[in-house]
Short mmCIF file of C-alpha atoms in Angstrom, two decimals:
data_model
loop_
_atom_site.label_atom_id
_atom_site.label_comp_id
_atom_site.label_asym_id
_atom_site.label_seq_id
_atom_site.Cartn_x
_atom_site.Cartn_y
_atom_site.Cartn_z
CA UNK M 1 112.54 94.74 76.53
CA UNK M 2 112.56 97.20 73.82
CA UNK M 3 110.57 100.59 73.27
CA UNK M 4 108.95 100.43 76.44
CA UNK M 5 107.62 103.73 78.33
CA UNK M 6 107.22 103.97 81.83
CA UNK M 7 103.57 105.49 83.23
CA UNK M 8 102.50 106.89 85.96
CA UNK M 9 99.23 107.38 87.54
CA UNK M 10 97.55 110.71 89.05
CA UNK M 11 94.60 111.27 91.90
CA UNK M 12 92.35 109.14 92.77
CA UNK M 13 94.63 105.76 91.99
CA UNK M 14 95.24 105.05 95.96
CA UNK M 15 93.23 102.25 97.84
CA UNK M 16 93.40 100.09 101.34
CA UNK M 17 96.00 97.34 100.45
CA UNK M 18 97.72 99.32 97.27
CA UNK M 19 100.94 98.48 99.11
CA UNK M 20 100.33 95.18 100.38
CA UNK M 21 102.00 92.40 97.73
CA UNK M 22 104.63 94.23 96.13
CA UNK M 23 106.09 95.38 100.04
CA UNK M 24 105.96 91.97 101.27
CA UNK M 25 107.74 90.44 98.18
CA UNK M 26 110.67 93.51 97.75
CA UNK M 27 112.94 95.20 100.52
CA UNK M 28 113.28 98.14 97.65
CA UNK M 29 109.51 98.79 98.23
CA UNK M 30 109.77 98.95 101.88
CA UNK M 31 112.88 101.12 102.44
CA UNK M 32 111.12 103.59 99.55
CA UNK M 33 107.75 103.78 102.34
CA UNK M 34 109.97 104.39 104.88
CA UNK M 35 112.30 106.84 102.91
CA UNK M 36 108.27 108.75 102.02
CA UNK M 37 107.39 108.84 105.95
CA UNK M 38 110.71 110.50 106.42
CA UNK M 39 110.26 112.97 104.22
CA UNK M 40 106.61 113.62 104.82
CA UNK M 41 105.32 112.39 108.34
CA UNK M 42 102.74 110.56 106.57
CA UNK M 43 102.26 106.70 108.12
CA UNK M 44 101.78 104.93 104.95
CA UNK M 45 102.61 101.75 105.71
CA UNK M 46 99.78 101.39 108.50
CA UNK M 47 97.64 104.19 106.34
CA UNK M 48 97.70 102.03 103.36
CA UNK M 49 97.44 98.82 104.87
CA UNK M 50 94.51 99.30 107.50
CA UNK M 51 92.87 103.15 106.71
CA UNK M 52 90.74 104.01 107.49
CA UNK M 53 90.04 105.44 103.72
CA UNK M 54 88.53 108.60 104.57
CA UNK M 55 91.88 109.76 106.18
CA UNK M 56 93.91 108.10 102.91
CA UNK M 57 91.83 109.77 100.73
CA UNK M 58 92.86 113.54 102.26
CA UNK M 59 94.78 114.86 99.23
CA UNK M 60 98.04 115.28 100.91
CA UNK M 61 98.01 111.37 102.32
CA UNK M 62 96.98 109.95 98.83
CA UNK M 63 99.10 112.18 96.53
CA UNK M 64 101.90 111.01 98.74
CA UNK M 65 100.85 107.31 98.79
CA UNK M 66 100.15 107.55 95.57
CA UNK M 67 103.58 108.98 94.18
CA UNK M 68 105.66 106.64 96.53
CA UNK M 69 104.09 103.34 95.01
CA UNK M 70 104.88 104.65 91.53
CA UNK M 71 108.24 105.16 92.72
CA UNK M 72 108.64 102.08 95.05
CA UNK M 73 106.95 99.85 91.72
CA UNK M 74 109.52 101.25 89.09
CA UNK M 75 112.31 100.87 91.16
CA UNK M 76 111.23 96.82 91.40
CA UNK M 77 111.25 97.10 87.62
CA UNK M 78 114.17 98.57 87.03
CA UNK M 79 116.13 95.47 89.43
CA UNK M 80 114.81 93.37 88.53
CA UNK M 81 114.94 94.08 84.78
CA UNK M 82 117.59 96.17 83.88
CA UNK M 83 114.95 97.59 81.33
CA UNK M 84 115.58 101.17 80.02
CA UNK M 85 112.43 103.13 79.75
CA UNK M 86 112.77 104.58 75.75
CA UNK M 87 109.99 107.54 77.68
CA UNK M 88 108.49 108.14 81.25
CA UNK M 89 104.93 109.87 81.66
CA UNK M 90 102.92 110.64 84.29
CA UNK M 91 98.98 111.16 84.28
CA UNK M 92 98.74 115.03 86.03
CA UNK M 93 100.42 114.27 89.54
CA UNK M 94 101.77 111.10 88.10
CA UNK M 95 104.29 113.54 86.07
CA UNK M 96 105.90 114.43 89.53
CA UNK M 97 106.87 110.52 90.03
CA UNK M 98 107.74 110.39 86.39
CA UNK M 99 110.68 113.15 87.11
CA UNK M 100 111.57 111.49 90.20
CA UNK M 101 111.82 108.04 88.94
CA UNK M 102 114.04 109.79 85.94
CA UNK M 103 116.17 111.76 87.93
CA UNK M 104 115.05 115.00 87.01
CA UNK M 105 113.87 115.47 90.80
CA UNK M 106 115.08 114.17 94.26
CA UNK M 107 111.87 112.11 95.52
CA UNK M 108 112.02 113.32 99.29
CA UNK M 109 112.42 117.00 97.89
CA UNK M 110 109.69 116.51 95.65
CA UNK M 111 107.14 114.58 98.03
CA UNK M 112 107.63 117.99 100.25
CA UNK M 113 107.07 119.86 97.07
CA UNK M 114 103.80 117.57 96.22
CA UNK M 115 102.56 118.63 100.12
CA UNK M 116 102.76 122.23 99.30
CA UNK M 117 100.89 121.50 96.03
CA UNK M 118 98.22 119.85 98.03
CA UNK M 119 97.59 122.53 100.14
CA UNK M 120 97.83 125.37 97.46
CA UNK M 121 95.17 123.39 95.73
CA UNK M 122 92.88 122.97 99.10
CA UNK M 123 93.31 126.88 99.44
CA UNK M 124 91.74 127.14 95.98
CA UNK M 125 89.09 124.94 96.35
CA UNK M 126 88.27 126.30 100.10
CA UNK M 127 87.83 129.96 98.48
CA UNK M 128 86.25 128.72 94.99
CA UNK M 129 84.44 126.09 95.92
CA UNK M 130 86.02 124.02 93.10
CA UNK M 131 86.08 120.81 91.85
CA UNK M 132 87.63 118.25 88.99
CA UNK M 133 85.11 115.53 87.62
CA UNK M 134 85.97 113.03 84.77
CA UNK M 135 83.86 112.26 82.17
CA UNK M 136 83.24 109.07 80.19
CA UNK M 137 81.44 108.18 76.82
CA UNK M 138 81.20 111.27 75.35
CA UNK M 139 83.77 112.96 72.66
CA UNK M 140 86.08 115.67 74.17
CA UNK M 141 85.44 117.34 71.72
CA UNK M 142 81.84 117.67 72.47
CA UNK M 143 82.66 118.46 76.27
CA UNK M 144 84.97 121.38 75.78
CA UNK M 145 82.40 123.00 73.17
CA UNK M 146 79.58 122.04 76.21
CA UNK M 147 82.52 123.93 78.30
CA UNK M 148 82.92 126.73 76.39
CA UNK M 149 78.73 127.37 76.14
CA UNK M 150 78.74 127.38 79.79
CA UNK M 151 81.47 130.04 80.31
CA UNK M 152 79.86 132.09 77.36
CA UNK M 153 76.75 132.16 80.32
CA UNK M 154 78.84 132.88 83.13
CA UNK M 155 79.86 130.34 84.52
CA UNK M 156 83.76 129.40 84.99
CA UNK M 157 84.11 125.27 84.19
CA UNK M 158 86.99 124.04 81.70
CA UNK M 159 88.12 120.95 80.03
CA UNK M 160 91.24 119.84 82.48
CA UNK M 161 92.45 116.25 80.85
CA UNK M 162 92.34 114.96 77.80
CA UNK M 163 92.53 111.42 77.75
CA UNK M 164 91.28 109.53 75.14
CA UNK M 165 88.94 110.52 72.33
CA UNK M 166 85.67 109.83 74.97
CA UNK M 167 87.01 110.11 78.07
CA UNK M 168 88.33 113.68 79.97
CA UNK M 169 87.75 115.94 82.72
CA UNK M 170 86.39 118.92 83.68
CA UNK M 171 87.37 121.29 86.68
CA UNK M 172 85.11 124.20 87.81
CA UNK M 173 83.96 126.02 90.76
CA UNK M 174 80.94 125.67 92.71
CA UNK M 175 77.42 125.75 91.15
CA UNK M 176 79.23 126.01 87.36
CA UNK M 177 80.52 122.63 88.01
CA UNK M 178 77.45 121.18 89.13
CA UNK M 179 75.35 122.90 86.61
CA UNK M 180 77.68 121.28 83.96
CA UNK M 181 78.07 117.64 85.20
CA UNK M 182 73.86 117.99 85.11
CA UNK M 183 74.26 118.61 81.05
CA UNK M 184 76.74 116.37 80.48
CA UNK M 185 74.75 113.86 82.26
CA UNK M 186 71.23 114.76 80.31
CA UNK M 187 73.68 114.19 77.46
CA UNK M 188 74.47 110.58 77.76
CA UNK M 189 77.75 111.03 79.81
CA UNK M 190 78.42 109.00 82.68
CA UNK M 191 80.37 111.70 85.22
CA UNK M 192 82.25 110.86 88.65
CA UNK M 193 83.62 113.44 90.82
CA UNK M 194 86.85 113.53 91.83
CA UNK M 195 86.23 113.17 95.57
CA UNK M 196 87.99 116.22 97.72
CA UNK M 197 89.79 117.28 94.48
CA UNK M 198 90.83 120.77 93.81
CA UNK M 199 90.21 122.18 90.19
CA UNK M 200 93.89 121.54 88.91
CA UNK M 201 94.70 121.77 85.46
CA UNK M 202 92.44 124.97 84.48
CA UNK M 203 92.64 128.71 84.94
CA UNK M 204 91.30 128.35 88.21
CA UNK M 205 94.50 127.97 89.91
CA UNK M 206 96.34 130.59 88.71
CA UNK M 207 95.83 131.94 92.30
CA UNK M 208 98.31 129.17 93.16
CA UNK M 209 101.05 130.04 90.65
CA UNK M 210 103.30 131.92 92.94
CA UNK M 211 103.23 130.20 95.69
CA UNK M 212 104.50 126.87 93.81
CA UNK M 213 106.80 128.80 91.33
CA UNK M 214 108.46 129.94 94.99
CA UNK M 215 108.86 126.24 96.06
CA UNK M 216 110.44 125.05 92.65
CA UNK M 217 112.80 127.35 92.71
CA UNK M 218 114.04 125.69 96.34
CA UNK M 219 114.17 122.16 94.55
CA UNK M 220 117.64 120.87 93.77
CA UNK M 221 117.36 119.61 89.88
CA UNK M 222 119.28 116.37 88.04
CA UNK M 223 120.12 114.86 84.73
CA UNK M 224 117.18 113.29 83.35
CA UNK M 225 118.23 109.52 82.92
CA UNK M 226 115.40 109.14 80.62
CA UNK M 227 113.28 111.05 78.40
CA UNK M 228 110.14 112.79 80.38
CA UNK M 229 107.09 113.59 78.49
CA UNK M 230 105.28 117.01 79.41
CA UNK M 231 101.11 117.05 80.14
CA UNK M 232 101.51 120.78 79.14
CA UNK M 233 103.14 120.07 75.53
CA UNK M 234 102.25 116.55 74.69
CA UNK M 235 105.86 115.96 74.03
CA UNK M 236 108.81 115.13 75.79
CA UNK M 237 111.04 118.11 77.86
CA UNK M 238 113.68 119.64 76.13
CA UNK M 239 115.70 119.62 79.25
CA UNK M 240 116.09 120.44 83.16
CA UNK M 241 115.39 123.77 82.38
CA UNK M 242 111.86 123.28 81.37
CA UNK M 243 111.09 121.68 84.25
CA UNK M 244 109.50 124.86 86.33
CA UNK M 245 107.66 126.37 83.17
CA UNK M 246 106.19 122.55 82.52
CA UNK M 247 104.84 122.41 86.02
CA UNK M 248 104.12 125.68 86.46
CA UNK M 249 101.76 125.10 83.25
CA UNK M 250 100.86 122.21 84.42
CA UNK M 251 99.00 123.41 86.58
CA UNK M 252 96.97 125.64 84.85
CA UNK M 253 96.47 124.23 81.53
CA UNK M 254 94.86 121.04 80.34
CA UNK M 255 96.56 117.48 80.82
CA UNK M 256 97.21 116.48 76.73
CA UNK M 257 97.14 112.65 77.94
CA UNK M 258 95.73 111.62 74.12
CA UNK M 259 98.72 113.53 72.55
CA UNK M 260 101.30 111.74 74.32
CA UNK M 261 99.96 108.66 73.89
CA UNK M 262 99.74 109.19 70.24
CA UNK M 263 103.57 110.73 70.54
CA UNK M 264 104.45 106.71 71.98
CA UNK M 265 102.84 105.65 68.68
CA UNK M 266 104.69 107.82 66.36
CA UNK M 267 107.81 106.79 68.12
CA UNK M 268 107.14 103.05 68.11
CA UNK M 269 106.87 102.06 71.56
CA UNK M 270 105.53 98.59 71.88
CA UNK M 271 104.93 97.82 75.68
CA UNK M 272 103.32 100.56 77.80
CA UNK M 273 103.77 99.21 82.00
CA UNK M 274 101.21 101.06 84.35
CA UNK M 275 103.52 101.85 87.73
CA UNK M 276 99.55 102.49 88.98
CA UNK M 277 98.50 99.86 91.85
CA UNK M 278 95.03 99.30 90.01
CA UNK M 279 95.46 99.39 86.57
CA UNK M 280 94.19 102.91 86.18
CA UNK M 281 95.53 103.14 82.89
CA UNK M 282 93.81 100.53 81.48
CA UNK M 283 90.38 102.17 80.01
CA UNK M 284 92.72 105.13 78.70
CA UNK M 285 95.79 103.44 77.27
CA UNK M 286 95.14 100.17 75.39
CA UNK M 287 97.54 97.04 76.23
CA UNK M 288 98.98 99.49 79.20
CA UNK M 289 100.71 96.10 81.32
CA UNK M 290 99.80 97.33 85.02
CA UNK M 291 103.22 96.54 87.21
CA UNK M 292 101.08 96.90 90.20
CA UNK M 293 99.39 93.28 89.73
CA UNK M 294 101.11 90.02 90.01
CA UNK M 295 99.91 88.93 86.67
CA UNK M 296 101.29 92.56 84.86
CA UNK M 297 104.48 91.58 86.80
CA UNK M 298 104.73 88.01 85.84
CA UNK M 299 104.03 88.98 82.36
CA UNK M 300 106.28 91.48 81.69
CA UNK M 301 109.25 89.22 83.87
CA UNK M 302 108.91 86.84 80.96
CA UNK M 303 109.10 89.18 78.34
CA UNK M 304 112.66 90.03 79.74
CA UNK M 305 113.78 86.33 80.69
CA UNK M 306 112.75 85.92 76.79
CA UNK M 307 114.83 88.64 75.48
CA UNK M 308 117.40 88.12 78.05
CA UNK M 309 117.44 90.10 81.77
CA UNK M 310 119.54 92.62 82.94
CA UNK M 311 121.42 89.85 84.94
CA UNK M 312 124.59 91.38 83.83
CA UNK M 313 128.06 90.59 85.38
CA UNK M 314 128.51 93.58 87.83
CA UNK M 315 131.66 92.65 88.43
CA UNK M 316 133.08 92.12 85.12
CA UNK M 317 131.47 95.73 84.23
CA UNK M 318 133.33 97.45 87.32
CA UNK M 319 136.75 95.38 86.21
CA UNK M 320 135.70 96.57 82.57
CA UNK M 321 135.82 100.01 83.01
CA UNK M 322 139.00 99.75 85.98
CA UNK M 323 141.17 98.68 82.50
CA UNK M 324 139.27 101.09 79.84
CA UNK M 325 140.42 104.33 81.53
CA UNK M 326 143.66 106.01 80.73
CA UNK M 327 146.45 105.77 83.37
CA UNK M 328 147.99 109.16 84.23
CA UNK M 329 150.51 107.75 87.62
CA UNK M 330 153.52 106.82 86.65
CA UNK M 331 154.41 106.04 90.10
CA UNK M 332 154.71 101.85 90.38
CA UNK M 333 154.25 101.49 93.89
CA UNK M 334 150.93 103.46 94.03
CA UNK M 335 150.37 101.74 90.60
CA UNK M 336 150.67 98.27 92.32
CA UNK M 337 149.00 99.02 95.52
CA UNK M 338 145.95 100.94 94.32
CA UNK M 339 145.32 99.68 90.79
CA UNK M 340 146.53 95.94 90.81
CA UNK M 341 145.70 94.74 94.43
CA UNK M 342 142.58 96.53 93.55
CA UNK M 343 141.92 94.68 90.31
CA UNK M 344 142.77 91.26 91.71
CA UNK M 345 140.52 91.68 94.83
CA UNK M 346 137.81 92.47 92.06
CA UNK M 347 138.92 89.04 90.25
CA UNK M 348 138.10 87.10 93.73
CA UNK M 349 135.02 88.77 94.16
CA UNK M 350 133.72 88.03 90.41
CA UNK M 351 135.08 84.24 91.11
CA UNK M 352 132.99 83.85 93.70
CA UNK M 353 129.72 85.04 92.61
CA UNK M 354 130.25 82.90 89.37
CA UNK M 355 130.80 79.62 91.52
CA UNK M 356 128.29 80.36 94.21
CA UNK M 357 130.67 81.07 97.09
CA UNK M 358 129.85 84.95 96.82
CA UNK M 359 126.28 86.53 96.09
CA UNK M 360 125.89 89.40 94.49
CA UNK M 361 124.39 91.18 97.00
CA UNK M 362 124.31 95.03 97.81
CA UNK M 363 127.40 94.78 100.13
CA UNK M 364 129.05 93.40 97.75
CA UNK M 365 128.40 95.76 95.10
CA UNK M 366 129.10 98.67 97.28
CA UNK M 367 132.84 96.54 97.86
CA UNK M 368 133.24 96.46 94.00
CA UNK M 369 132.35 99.89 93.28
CA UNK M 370 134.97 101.21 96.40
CA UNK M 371 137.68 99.25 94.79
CA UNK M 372 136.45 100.85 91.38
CA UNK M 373 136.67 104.07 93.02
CA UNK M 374 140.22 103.50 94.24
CA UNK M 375 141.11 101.78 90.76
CA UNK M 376 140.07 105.86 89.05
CA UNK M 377 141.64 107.87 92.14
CA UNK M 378 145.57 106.24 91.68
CA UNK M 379 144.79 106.24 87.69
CA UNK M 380 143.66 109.96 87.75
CA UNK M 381 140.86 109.30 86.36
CA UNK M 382 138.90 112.72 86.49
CA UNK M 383 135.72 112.97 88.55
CA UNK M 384 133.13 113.46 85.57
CA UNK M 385 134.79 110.24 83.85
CA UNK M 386 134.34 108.37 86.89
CA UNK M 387 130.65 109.67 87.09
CA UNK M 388 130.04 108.17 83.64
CA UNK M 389 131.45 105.01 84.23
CA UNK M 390 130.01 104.48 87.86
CA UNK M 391 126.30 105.33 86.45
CA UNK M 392 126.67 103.08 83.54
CA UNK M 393 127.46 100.53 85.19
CA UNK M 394 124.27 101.21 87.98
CA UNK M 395 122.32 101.61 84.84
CA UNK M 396 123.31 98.78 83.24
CA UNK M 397 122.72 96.07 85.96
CA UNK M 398 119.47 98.00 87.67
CA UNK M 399 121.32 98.79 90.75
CA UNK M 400 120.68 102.65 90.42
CA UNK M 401 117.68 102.64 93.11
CA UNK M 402 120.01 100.23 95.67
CA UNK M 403 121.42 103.10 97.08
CA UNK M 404 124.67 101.65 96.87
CA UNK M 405 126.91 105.05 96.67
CA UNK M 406 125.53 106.30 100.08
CA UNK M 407 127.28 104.38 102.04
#
């Protein structure tokens, strides 16, 4: 698959059984649960799969069930695919699972930093009062002029998302918000309340600035492995180092959903897959595939059997790049002992997955990649090479979520 982005959903995507058909089908999906309750204490697995919904719907349980789907769903994709996203997005929280799933941030640091975000927001809402509603069938345009009236009067509400041309949101605080969904209702908009939601994505939370710049500065950042677009710009980061100033924004400033879809169309991305469990992307993005439902899966597995899956050799990459990189020993025993006996125990293991013997299984990729490992260490191969070739090759066959270096 070609010119494909990657997008992620924000509040209020979580229900009772999100979890339910992609966990029993993929271990991937359950060791990424279990990998979320480490990090966070949250039960998910019972949470999601019996509720009750009141407690799953507490902000700090949903934004954490909700990130860990989008994270446990993309690494499926990426498996059993081999596809490499041309962009990654997430819708407001959803851009937190977009920089995990891209590398920019570790996902147990950043469900910890999503907890903390959680409870900055409740602290807002507790001493504002404050809210987020969304807001379909009426032009955004016409919503953040309604918006503006209403803080020429007094009262503090603001456009927070802007999704499509007649859908958006609106975040406020106490009687302002209530006062406005009334308008926008007498209006002919239809308006939902975010239930429990603090007012994220206005000038509201400035309040909450500090205490999440202080967090993100704890958080340990990586290479993005693919692009990342920003809700604050509309367009994709620059680099690493935007990624405090992005979120930091983010949480002030309106979600420009409508510019970066219209970015993916300037660019020429063709296939848009929703790592959402409900499709929530499917009245704002149009022919979004949703990953989370059998049929978006099934569809989007026969787009790559059609244009060829990832099921690349492993083992003829690993022996690839064991004879591509420059041999600095000139010393024939170690020669023989760490690069040859190396190389020919690579041979037997490629032999045998090609005539069934062998499967290509995680143990045996972690074997291949060792023997790799030794292969670079007698060549003096230098560490950053190594990196290069070692991630390629994860890259290339959609082992990079199998976790096969940690062991």
């Amino acid at each position: 698959m070609r010119n494909v982005a990657a997008v992620f959903a924000g509040q209020g995507s979580h229900f009772i059984g999100m979890y339910q058909s992609l966990a029993e089908q993929y271990k991937i999906v359950r060791d990424t649960i279990e990998e979320a309750e480490e990090a966070t204490g949250v039960h998910l697995r019972e949470l999601c799969a019996s509720g009750p919904l009141s407690v799953l719907s507490e902000p700090q349980n949903a934004h954490t069930a909700i990130v860990a789907f989008g994270v446990a769903a993309f690494r499926v994709f990426i498996s059993e695919t081999g596809c490499v996203p041309k962009l990654c997005a997430g819708h407001s929280l959803g851009e937190y699972t977009a920089l995990i799933c891209a590398g920019a941030l570790n996902f147990s640091e950043a469900l910890r930093l999503i907890q903390v975000r959680c409870r900055i927001g409740q602290d807002v809402k507790d001493s504002t009062r404050g809210g987020m509603t969304v807001v379909d069938g009426m032009d955004v345009r016409h919503v953040e002029d309604i918006c503006g009236r209403q803080r020429q009067l007094g009262s503090e509400v603001y456009l927070s998302c802007r999704n499509t041309d007649r859908q958006s949101s609106i975040s406020g605080v106490g009687g302002a918000l209530e006062d406005t969904e009334r308008l926008l209702s007498k209006s002919g908009a239809s308006v939902s309340p975010l239930f429990d939601s603090a007012p994220f994505h206005s000038p509201i939370m400035k309040g909450g600035a500090d205490a999440l710049r202080a967090e993100l500065k704890k958080m340990r950042i990586g290479e993005f492995r693919y692009p990342v677009m920003s809700n604050f710009t509309g367009k994709p980061y620059g680099g690493t180092g935007d990624i405090m100033d992005n979120l930091l924004c983010h949480l002030t400033n309106v979600v420009r959903w409508s510019d970066i879809i219209a970015y993916f169309q300037r660019v020429g991305i063709t296939t848009i897959v929703d790592f959402s469990a409900n499709n929530i992307f499917g009245k704002m993005t149009r022919n979004a595939i949703c990953f989370g439902s059998k049929k978006g899966r099934d569809t989007l597995f026969g787009y790559s059997e059609k244009l060829g899956r990832h099921n690349l050799d492993f083992a003829s990459k690993c022996m690839r790049a064991a004879v591509s990189t420059q041999n600095l020993n000139n010393n024939p025993e170690e020669y023989r002992t760490g690069v040859n006996e190396a190389y020919q125990r690579l041979r037997e293991i490629s032999s045998g997955i090609k005539n069934g013997s062998l499967n290509c299984s995680e143990d045996a990729k972690r074997e291949m990649l060792k023997l790799l490992k030794k292969i670079f260490d007698t060549k003096g191969v230098g560490a950053l090479e190594q990196e290069r070739w070692i991630y390629s090759i994860l890259e290339e066959t959609g082992s990079v979520y199998q976790q096969l270096l940690q062991q």
